[in-house]
CSV table of C-alpha atoms in Angstrom, one decimal:
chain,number,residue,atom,x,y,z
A,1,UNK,CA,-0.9,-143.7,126.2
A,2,UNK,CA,0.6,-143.2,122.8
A,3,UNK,CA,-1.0,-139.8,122.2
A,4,UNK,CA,0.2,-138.6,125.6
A,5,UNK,CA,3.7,-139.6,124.9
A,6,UNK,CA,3.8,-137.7,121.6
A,7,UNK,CA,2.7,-134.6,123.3
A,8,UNK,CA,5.5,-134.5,125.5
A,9,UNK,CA,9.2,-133.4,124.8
A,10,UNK,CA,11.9,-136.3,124.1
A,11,UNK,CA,14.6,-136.5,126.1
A,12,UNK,CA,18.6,-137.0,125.4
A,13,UNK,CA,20.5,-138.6,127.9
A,14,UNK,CA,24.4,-137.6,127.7
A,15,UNK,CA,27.2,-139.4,129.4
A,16,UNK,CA,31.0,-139.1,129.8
A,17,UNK,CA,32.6,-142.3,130.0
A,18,UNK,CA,36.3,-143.3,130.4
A,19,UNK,CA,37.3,-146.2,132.2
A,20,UNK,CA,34.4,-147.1,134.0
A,21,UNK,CA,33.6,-150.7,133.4
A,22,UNK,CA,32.2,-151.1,137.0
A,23,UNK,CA,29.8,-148.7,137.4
A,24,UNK,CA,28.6,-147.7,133.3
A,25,UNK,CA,26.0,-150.5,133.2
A,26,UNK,CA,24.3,-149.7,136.3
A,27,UNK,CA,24.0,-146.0,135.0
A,28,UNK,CA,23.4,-147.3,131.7
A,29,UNK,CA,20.4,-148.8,133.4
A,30,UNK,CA,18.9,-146.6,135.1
A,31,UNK,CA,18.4,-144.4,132.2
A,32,UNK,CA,16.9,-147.1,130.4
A,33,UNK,CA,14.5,-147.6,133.5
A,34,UNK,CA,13.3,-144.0,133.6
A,35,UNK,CA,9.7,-143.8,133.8
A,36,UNK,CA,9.7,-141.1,131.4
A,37,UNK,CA,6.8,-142.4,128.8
A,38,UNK,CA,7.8,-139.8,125.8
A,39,UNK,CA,11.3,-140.5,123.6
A,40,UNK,CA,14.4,-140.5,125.1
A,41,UNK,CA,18.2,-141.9,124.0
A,42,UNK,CA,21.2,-142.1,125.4
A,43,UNK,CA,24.5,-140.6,123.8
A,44,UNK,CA,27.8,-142.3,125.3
A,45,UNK,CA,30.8,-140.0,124.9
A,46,UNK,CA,33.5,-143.3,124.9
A,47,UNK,CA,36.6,-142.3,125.7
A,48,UNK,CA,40.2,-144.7,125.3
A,49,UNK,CA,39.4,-146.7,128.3
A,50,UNK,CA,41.9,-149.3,129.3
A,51,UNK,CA,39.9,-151.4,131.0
A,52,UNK,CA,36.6,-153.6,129.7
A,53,UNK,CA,34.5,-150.8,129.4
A,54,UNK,CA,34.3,-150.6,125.5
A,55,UNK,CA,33.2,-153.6,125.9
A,56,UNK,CA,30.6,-153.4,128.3
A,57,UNK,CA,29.2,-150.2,126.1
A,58,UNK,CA,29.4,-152.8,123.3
A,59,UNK,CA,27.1,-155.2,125.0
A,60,UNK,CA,24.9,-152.1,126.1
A,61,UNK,CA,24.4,-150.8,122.5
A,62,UNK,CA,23.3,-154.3,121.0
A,63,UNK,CA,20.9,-154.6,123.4
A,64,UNK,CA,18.8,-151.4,123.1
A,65,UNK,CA,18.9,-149.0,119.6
A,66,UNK,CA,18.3,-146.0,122.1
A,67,UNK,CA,21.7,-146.5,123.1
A,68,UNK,CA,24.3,-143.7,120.8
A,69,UNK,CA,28.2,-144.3,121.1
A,70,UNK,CA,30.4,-141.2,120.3
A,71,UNK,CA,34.0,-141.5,120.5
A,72,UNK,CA,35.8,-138.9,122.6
A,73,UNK,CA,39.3,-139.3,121.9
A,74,UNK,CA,40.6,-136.1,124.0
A,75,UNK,CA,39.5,-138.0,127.6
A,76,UNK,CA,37.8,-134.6,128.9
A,77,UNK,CA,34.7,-134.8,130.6
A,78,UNK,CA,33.6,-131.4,129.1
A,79,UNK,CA,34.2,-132.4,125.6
A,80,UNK,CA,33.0,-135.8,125.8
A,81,UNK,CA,29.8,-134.0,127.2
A,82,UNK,CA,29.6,-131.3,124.3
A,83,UNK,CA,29.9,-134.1,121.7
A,84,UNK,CA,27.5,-136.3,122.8
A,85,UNK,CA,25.0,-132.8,123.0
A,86,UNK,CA,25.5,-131.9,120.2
A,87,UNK,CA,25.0,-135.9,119.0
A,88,UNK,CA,21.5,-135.3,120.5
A,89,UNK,CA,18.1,-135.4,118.8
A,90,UNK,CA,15.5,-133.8,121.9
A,91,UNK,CA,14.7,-130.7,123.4
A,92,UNK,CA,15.9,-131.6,127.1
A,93,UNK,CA,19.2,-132.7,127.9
A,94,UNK,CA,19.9,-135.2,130.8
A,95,UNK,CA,23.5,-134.5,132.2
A,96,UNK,CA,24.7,-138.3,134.3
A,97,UNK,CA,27.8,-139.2,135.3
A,98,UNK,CA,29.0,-142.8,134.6
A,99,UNK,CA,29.2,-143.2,138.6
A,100,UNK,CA,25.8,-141.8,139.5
A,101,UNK,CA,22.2,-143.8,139.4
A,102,UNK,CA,19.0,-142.3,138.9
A,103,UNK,CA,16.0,-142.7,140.6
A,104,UNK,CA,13.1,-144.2,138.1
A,105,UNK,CA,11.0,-140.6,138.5
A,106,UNK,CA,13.5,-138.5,138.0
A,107,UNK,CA,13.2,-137.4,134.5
A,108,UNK,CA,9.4,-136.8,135.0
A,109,UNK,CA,10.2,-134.6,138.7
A,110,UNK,CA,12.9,-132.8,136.8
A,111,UNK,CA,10.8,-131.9,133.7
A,112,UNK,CA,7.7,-131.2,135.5
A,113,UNK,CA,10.2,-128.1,137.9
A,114,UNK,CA,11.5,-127.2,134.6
A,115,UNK,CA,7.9,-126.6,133.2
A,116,UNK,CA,6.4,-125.1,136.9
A,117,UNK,CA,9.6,-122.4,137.1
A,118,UNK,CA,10.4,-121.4,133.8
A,119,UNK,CA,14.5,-122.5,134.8
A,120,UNK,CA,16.9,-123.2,132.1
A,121,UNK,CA,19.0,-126.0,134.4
A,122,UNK,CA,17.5,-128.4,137.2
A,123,UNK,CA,19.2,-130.2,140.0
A,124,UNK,CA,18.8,-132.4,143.0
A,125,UNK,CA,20.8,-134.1,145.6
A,126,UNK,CA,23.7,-136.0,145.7
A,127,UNK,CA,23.1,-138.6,147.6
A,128,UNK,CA,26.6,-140.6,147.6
A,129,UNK,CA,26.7,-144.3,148.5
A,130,UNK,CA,29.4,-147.1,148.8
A,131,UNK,CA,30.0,-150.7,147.9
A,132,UNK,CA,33.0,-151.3,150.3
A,133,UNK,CA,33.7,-150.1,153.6
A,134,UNK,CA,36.3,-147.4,152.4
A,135,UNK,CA,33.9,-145.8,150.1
A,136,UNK,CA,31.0,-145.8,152.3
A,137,UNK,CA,33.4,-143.8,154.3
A,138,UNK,CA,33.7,-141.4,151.7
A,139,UNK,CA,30.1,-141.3,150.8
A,140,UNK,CA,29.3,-140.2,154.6
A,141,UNK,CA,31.8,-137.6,154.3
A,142,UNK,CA,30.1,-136.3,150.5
A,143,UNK,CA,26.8,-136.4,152.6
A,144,UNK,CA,28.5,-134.5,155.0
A,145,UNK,CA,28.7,-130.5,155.4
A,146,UNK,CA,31.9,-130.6,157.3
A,147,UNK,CA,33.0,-132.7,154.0
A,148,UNK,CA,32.1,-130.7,151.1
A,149,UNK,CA,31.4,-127.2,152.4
A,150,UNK,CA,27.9,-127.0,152.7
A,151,UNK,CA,26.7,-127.1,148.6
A,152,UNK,CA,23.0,-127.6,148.7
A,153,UNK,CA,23.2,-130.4,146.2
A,154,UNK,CA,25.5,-132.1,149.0
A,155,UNK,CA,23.4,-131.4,151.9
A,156,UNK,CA,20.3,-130.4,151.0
A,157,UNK,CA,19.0,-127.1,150.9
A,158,UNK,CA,14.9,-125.5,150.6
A,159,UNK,CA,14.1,-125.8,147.1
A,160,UNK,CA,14.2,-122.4,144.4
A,161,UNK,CA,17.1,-120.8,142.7
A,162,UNK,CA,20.4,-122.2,142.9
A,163,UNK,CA,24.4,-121.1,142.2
A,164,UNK,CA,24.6,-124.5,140.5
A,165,UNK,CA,23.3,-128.0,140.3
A,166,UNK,CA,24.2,-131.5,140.4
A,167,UNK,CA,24.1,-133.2,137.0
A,168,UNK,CA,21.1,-131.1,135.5
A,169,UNK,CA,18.3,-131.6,133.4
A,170,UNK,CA,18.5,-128.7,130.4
A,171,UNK,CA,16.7,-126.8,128.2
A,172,UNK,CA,18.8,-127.7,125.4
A,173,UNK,CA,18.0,-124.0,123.4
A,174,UNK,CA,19.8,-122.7,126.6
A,175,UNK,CA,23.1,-125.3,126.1
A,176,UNK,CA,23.1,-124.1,122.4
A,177,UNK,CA,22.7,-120.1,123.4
A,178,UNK,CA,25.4,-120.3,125.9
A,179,UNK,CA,27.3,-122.6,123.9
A,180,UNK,CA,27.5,-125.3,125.5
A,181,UNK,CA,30.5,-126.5,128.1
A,182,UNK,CA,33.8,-124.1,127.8
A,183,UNK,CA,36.4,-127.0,127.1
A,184,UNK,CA,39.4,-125.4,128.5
A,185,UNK,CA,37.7,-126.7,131.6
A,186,UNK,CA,38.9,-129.9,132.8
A,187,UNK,CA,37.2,-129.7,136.2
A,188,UNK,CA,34.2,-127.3,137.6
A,189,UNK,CA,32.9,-127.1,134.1
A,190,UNK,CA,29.2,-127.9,135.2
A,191,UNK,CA,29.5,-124.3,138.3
A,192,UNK,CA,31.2,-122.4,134.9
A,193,UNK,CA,28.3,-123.2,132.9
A,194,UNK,CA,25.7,-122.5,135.4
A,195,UNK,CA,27.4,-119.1,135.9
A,196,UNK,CA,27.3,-118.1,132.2
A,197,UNK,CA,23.4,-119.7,132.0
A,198,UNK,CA,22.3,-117.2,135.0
A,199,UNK,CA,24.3,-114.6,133.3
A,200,UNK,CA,22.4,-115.0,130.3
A,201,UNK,CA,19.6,-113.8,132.2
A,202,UNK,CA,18.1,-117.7,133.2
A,203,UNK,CA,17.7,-119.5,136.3
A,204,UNK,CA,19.0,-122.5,138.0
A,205,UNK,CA,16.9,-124.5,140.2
A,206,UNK,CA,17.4,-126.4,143.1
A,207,UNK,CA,14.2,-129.5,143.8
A,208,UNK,CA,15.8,-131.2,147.3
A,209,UNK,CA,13.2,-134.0,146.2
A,210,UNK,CA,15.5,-134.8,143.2
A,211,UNK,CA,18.0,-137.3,144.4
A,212,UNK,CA,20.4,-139.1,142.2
A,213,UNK,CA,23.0,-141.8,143.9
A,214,UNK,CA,26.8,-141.6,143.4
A,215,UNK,CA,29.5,-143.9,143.8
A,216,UNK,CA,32.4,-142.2,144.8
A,217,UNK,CA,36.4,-143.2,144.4
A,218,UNK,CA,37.1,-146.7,145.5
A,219,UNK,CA,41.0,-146.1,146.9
A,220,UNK,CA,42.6,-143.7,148.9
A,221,UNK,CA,45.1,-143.1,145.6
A,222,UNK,CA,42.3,-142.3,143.5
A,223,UNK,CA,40.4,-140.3,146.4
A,224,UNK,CA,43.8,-138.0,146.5
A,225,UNK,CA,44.1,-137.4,142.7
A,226,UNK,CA,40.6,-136.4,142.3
A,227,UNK,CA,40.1,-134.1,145.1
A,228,UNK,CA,43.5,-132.6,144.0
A,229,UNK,CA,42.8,-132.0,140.5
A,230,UNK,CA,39.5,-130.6,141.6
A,231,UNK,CA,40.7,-128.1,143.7
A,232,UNK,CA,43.5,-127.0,141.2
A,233,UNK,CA,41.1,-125.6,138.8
A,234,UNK,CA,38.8,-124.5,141.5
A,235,UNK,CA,41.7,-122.3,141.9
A,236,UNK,CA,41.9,-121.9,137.8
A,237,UNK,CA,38.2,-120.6,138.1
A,238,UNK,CA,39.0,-118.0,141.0
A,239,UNK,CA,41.6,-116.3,138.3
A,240,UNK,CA,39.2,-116.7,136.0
A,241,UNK,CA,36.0,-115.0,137.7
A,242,UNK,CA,37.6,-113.4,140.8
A,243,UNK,CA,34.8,-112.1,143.3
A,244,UNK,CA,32.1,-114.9,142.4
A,245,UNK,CA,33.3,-117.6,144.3
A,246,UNK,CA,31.3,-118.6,147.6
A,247,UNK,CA,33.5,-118.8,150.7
A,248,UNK,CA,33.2,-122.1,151.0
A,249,UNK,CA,35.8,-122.5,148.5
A,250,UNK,CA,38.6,-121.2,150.5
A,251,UNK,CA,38.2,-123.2,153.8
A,252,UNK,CA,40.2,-125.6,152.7
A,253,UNK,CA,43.4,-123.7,151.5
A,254,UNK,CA,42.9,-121.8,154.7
A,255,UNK,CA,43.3,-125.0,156.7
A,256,UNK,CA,46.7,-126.2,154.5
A,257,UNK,CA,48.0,-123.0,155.0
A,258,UNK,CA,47.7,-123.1,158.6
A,259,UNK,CA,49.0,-126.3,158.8
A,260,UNK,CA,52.3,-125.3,156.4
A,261,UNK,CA,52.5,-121.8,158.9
A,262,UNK,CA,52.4,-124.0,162.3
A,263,UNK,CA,55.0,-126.8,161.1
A,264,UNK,CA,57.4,-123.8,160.3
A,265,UNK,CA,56.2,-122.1,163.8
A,266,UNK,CA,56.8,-125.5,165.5
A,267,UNK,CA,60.9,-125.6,163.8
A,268,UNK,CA,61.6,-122.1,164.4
A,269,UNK,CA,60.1,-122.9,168.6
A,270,UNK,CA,62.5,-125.6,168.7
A,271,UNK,CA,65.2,-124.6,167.5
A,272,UNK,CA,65.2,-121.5,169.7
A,273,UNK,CA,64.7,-119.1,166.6
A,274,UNK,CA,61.4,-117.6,167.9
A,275,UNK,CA,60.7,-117.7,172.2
A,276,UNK,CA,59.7,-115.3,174.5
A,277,UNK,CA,56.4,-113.3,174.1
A,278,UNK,CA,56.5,-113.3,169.8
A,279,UNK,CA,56.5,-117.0,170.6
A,280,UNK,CA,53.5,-117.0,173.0
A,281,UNK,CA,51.6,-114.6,170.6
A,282,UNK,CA,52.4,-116.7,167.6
A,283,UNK,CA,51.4,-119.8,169.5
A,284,UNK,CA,47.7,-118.6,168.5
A,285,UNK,CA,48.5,-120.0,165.5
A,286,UNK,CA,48.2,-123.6,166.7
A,287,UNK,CA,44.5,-123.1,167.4
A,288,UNK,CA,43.4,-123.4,164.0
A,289,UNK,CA,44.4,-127.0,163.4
A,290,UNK,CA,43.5,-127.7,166.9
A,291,UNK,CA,39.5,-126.4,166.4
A,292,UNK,CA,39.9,-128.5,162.8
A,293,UNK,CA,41.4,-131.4,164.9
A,294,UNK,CA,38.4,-131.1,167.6
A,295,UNK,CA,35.9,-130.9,165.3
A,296,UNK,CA,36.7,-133.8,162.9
A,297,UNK,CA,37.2,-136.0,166.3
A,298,UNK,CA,33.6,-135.0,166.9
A,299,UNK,CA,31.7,-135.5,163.8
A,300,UNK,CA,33.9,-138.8,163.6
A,301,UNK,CA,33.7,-140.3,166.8
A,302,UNK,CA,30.5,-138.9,168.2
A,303,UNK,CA,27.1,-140.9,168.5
A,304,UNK,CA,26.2,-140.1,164.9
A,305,UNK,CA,29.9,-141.2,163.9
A,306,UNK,CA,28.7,-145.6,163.1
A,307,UNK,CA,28.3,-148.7,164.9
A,308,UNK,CA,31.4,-149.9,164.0
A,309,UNK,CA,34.9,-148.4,165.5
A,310,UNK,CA,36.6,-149.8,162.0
A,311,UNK,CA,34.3,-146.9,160.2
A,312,UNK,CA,34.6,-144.6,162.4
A,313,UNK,CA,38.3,-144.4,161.7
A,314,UNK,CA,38.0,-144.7,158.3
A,315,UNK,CA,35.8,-141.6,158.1
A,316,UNK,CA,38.2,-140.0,160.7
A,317,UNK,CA,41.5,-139.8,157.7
A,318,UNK,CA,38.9,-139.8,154.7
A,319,UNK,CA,37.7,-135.9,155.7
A,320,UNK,CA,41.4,-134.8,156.0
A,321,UNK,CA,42.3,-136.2,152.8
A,322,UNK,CA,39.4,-134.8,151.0
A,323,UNK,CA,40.2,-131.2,152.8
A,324,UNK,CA,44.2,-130.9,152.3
A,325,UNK,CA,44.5,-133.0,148.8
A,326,UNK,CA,41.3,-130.4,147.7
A,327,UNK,CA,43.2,-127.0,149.6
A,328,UNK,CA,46.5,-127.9,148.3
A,329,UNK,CA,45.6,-128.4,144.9
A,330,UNK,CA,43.5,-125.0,145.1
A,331,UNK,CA,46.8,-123.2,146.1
A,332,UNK,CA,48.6,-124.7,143.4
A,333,UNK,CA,45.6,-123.8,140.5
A,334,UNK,CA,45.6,-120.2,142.4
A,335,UNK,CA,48.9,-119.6,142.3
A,336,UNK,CA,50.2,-121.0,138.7
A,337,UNK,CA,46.6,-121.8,137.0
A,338,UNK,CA,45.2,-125.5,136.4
A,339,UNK,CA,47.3,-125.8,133.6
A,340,UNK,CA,47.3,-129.3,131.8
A,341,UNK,CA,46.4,-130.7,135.5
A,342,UNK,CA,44.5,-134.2,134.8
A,343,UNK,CA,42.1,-136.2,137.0
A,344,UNK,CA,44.4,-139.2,136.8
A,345,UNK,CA,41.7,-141.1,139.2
A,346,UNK,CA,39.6,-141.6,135.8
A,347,UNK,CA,42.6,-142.1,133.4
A,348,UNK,CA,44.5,-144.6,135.5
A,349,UNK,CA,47.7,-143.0,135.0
């Protein structure tokens, strides 16, 4: 066994962490638990938490030497994530998010595509998951298309070469020739990177069979601000790279623009402003919301939609929130840039 896990490549695990005293020690573990036989270690990029989660990490790091704390005092996923790589000893680099879980084959799946298809990045599924009624309603609607557009590491997709990936696994002489995360990047840093990997002339792979859990936001505040900040610099990265954004990206501005245009259409009806045939012919208007309207009731309520009417409802407001908080903040990013826009749903502002 020990000559078999010297001929295979260590492995550094890198993690972002601010304010995640609930969920770091369950990722924390399932790193530790990989099956992986060669080295491995874990770099924690610790940002200014204001909650226990230094000390969790504290606890954490006493208990196993693999365990490296880096402090990340600029908050920002992608920096926290570029010092902790370049903190790194091994040849493959192991993106995980503080909220995610790995299953205890995943290194060795991952490793074994990266080996089999020459990619620089792999990826799986998401497969999100919830503790309390209110995020297992957002968990069905991240496992849902109609929630997050369709992404094949949301709902699954044939396995070969992907736009993106979840997480990844690296070739970490890719991370260096690219240079690593661009750190004007608050949000969408990982769909940026894969972009500049693949224009480096590499691949990105896709292995359905890779599936990592993911704990999503545990409040409707916090499920607002991220999906907000998210789709601001989603908009930031359309001005950025205009022309290589999948559709998918613009369903939900299309819906909070339809929704702004009928509200006006509605006041202007009322107050006698528009009638006659203009009205009748701007009436169409009203079909988009209604189709959106239709179709959440559908997928909410229909025999797939729980056992329990309580959930059902839940799911019912969760998609809409996701949709407009994402589409309005994409307007906003499109319109002004991202900014100094935070995700204030991991800072706690």
């Amino acid at each position: 066994m020990a000559q078999q896990a010297s001929s295979l490549p260590g492995v550094s695990y890198v993690i972002p962490v601010l304010n995640e005293a609930a969920y770091i020690e369950t990722a924390v573990r399932s790193v530790l638990g990989q099956d992986w036989v060669g080295e491995k270690e874990l770099i924690l990029a610790l940002g200014p938490s204001t909650d226990a989660t230094d000390a969790v990490v504290e606890k954490l790091a006493k208990e196993d030497a693999r365990i490296v704390v880096v402090r990340n005092p600029a908050t920002d996923i992608p920096v926290g994530l570029n010092l902790a790589i370049r903190a790194s000893r091994f040849p493959i680099v192991v993106r995980v998010d503080a909220h995610s879980e790995l299953e205890p084959n995943y290194t060795e799946r991952a490793i074994a595509d990266l080996e089999r298809t020459g990619a620089a990045n792999v990826g799986g599924v998401m497969k999100a998951r919830g503790r309390t009624p209110f995020q297992s309603a957002v968990a069905r609607a991240y496992n849902s298309r109609f929630g997050l557009g369709g992404g094949s590491y949301h709902g699954g997709a044939e396995e070969g070469p992907a736009e993106s990936a979840y997480l990844g696994v690296f070739r970490r002489e890719v991370l260096d020739e690219v240079d690593l995360f661009d750190e004007t990047i608050r949000r969408g840093e990982d769909w940026e990177l894969n972009l500049r990997i693949r224009a480096a002339g590499h691949s990105v792979w896709f292995d359905p069979t890779l599936e990592v859990t993911y704990w999503p936001r545990e409040s409707w505040t916090k499920l607002v601000r991220q999906f907000s900040a998210t789709g601001t610099w989603r908009g930031e990265l359309v001005r950025r790279y205009r022309g290589r954004n999948p559709w998918r990206f613009f369903a939900p501005p299309v819906l909070v623009l339809a929704l702004a245009l009928c509200l006006v259409l509605a006041l202007l009806q009322l107050t006698g402003v528009v009638r006659g045939w203009p009205s009748i012919v701007l009436s169409l208007l009203y079909l988009a919301p209604a189709l959106y309207l239709a179709a959440l009731t559908l997928i909410s309520f229909g025999r797939s939609g729980g056992t329990r009417w309580r959930d059902r409802w839940r799911f019912f407001y969760v998609l809409p929130t996701m949709h407009l908080s994402w589409g309005a903040g994409f307007i906003g990013g499109l319109l002004r840039g991202a900014r100094d826009t935070v995700d204030t749903s991991r800072t706690g502002i």
